[in-house]
Amino acid sequence: MRRLGIRGARRGRTPRTTRSDPALPKPADLLRRNFTATAPNTRWVADYTYVPIEGQTVYVAFVIDLYSRAIVGWRLAEHQRTDLPLDALTMALWQRRPDRDALIHHSDHGSQYLSIRYTHEVELAGAQLSAGTVGDSYDNALAETVIGLYKTELVARQGPWHTPDQLEIATLEWVDWYNHRRLHEACDYRPPAEYEALYYLNYPPVTVDTAH
């Protein structure tokens, strides 16, 4: 094609979301592509994606619980700085309050997820860091699957999108539907919230009496 002066049609430049920083320490891959969990709040995966809207691109970060596939934290922003996934993580920690030393947090090697601020927040929560390789969707396949559902079920079906606020409201509504009404094969065709409720019905949380 180069010799004949021919080149393929392009739809525009695709934003790059995973940018690795070789200077940052690389956590081990503690999941090794095993995207299952025996209880809620023991294994989370995190990733973010881009959504083209009128005249710009916005980015949406998610944190997903592997036990129920519930979206436990998310954030939309007009930038790719560490604040984007960090805000999603903060939401997840505030909503779920995982037990210390019980949670593995898995992501790719994106510089945002391995930044000092992000890793410090994970460590403060008493969680273990885990990371797959750069640009390998299989190492974070569950997060990629949820993002694919988001883009198929919301972004593609209800677009075009004109403002970040419009997409943010729609994302909020979709996450609520995804967690509370969407049926998931991995959850015995139940919504994630119902699936977790059944877990706690059978295995109620143990409370520790600290009065004595």
Coordinates of C-alpha atoms in Angstrom, one line a residue:
M1 CA 0.0 0.0 0.0
R2 CA 2.9 2.3 0.8
R3 CA 4.5 1.6 -2.6
L4 CA 1.2 2.4 -4.4
G5 CA 0.5 5.5 -2.3
I6 CA -2.6 4.0 -0.7
R7 CA -3.6 4.2 2.9
G8 CA -6.6 3.0 4.8
A9 CA -9.4 5.2 6.0
R10 CA -9.1 6.3 9.6
R11 CA -11.9 7.1 12.1
G12 CA -9.7 9.4 14.1
R13 CA -7.1 8.8 16.8
T14 CA -8.1 6.4 19.5
P15 CA -7.2 7.8 23.0
R16 CA -4.7 5.8 24.9
T17 CA -5.7 5.0 28.4
T18 CA -3.0 2.7 29.7
R19 CA 0.3 4.5 30.1
S20 CA 3.0 2.7 32.0
D21 CA 5.7 4.5 33.9
P22 CA 8.9 2.3 34.1
A23 CA 10.0 4.2 37.2
L24 CA 7.1 3.0 39.3
P25 CA 7.3 -0.2 41.3
K26 CA 5.3 -3.1 39.7
P27 CA 3.1 -5.2 42.1
A28 CA 2.8 -8.9 41.4
D29 CA -0.2 -10.3 39.6
L30 CA -2.1 -11.9 42.5
L31 CA -5.1 -12.9 40.5
R32 CA -3.4 -14.7 37.5
R33 CA -6.5 -14.4 35.5
N34 CA -8.7 -16.0 38.1
F35 CA -11.6 -13.6 38.2
T36 CA -13.6 -15.3 40.9
A37 CA -14.1 -14.6 44.6
T38 CA -15.7 -16.5 47.5
A39 CA -17.1 -13.5 49.2
P40 CA -17.9 -9.8 48.6
N41 CA -15.1 -7.2 49.2
T42 CA -12.3 -9.7 48.8
R43 CA -11.3 -9.1 45.2
W44 CA -11.8 -5.9 43.2
V45 CA -10.7 -5.0 39.7
A46 CA -10.3 -1.5 38.4
D47 CA -10.0 0.1 35.0
Y48 CA -11.2 3.1 33.0
T49 CA -12.3 3.9 29.4
Y50 CA -12.9 6.8 27.1
V51 CA -16.2 8.0 25.6
P52 CA -16.3 10.4 22.6
I53 CA -18.8 13.2 23.1
E54 CA -19.5 16.3 21.0
G55 CA -16.2 18.1 20.5
Q56 CA -14.2 16.2 23.2
T57 CA -13.5 13.0 24.9
V58 CA -14.4 12.1 28.5
Y59 CA -13.1 9.2 30.7
V60 CA -15.0 6.9 33.0
A61 CA -13.4 4.8 35.7
F62 CA -14.9 1.7 37.4
V63 CA -14.2 -0.5 40.4
I64 CA -15.9 -3.9 40.2
D65 CA -16.3 -6.6 42.9
L66 CA -15.4 -10.0 41.5
Y67 CA -17.9 -11.9 43.7
S68 CA -21.0 -10.4 42.4
R69 CA -19.8 -8.3 39.4
A70 CA -21.2 -5.2 41.2
I71 CA -19.9 -1.8 40.3
V72 CA -18.8 -0.5 43.7
G73 CA -17.2 2.7 42.5
W74 CA -17.1 4.9 39.4
R75 CA -16.2 8.4 38.3
L76 CA -16.5 10.4 35.1
A77 CA -14.0 13.2 34.3
E78 CA -12.6 15.2 31.4
H79 CA -9.0 14.2 32.1
Q80 CA -6.9 11.0 32.7
R81 CA -5.1 12.2 35.8
T82 CA -4.8 10.1 38.9
D83 CA -7.8 11.9 40.4
L84 CA -10.1 10.0 38.0
P85 CA -9.5 6.4 39.2
L86 CA -8.8 7.6 42.7
D87 CA -12.2 9.2 43.0
A88 CA -13.8 5.9 41.9
L89 CA -11.7 4.0 44.5
T90 CA -12.7 6.5 47.2
M91 CA -16.4 5.9 46.3
A92 CA -15.9 2.1 46.5
L93 CA -14.1 2.3 49.9
W94 CA -16.7 4.6 51.3
Q95 CA -19.6 2.5 50.1
R96 CA -18.2 -1.0 51.0
R97 CA -15.8 -0.5 53.9
P98 CA -13.8 -3.7 53.2
D99 CA -12.1 -5.4 56.2
R100 CA -8.5 -4.8 56.5
D101 CA -6.2 -7.4 55.0
A102 CA -9.1 -9.0 53.3
L103 CA -9.1 -7.3 49.9
I104 CA -7.0 -7.6 46.8
H105 CA -7.2 -4.6 44.4
H106 CA -6.2 -5.5 40.8
S107 CA -5.6 -3.2 37.9
D108 CA -3.3 -3.0 34.9
H109 CA 0.1 -1.2 34.9
G110 CA -1.4 2.2 34.1
S111 CA 0.6 5.0 35.8
Q112 CA -2.5 6.3 37.5
Y113 CA -3.1 3.0 39.3
L114 CA 0.6 2.7 40.3
S115 CA 1.0 6.3 41.3
I116 CA 2.1 7.2 44.9
R117 CA -1.3 8.7 45.7
Y118 CA -3.3 5.8 44.4
T119 CA -1.2 3.0 46.0
H120 CA -1.1 4.9 49.3
E121 CA -4.9 5.0 49.4
V122 CA -5.1 1.2 48.7
E123 CA -2.5 0.6 51.4
L124 CA -4.4 2.8 53.9
A125 CA -7.5 0.6 53.4
G126 CA -5.4 -2.4 54.3
A127 CA -5.7 -3.9 50.8
Q128 CA -3.1 -5.7 48.7
L129 CA -2.1 -4.3 45.3
S130 CA -2.1 -6.6 42.2
A131 CA -1.4 -5.7 38.6
G132 CA -1.4 -7.4 35.3
T133 CA 0.8 -6.5 32.3
V134 CA 0.5 -3.5 30.1
G135 CA -1.9 -3.7 27.2
D136 CA -3.0 -7.3 27.9
S137 CA -6.8 -7.3 28.3
Y138 CA -6.7 -10.9 29.5
D139 CA -4.9 -9.9 32.7
N140 CA -7.9 -7.6 33.6
A141 CA -10.6 -9.4 31.6
L142 CA -13.5 -8.9 34.1
A143 CA -13.0 -5.1 34.1
E144 CA -12.8 -5.1 30.3
T145 CA -16.1 -7.1 30.2
V146 CA -17.9 -4.7 32.4
I147 CA -16.6 -1.7 30.3
G148 CA -17.7 -3.5 27.2
L149 CA -21.2 -3.9 28.6
Y150 CA -21.3 -0.2 29.6
K151 CA -20.3 0.8 26.1
T152 CA -22.7 -1.6 24.4
E153 CA -25.7 -1.1 26.7
L154 CA -25.5 2.6 27.4
V155 CA -22.9 4.5 25.3
A156 CA -23.7 3.0 21.9
R157 CA -27.5 2.6 22.4
Q158 CA -28.3 6.0 23.8
G159 CA -25.8 8.3 22.1
P160 CA -24.8 10.6 20.6
W161 CA -23.6 12.4 23.7
H162 CA -23.4 16.2 23.8
T163 CA -22.1 17.1 27.3
P164 CA -20.2 15.4 30.1
D165 CA -23.2 16.1 32.4
Q166 CA -25.6 14.3 30.1
L167 CA -23.3 11.2 30.1
E168 CA -22.7 11.4 33.8
I169 CA -26.4 11.3 34.7
A170 CA -27.0 8.5 32.2
T171 CA -24.0 6.5 33.7
L172 CA -25.4 7.0 37.2
E173 CA -28.8 5.5 36.0
W174 CA -27.1 2.7 34.2
V175 CA -24.9 1.7 37.2
D176 CA -28.0 1.6 39.4
W177 CA -29.8 -0.6 36.8
Y178 CA -26.7 -2.8 36.4
N179 CA -26.4 -3.4 40.1
H180 CA -30.0 -3.8 41.1
R181 CA -32.0 -5.0 38.1
R182 CA -29.8 -6.4 35.4
L183 CA -29.6 -10.2 35.5
H184 CA -26.1 -11.7 35.4
E185 CA -25.3 -15.2 34.3
A186 CA -22.4 -15.4 36.8
C187 CA -24.8 -14.5 39.6
D188 CA -27.3 -17.4 38.8
Y189 CA -29.3 -14.9 36.7
R190 CA -29.8 -12.5 39.6
P191 CA -28.7 -8.8 39.9
P192 CA -25.5 -8.3 41.9
A193 CA -27.3 -6.6 44.8
E194 CA -29.6 -9.6 45.2
Y195 CA -26.7 -12.1 44.8
E196 CA -24.8 -10.4 47.6
A197 CA -27.9 -10.2 49.8
L198 CA -28.2 -14.0 49.5
Y199 CA -24.6 -14.4 50.5
Y200 CA -25.0 -12.3 53.7
L201 CA -28.3 -14.2 54.5
N202 CA -26.3 -17.4 54.6
Y203 CA -23.1 -16.0 55.9
P204 CA -23.9 -13.0 58.1
P205 CA -21.0 -10.7 59.0
V206 CA -19.2 -11.5 62.3
T207 CA -19.3 -8.6 64.7
V208 CA -16.6 -8.2 67.3
D209 CA -17.4 -7.0 70.8
T210 CA -14.8 -4.4 71.7
A211 CA -16.5 -3.3 74.9
H212 CA -14.4 -5.6 77.1

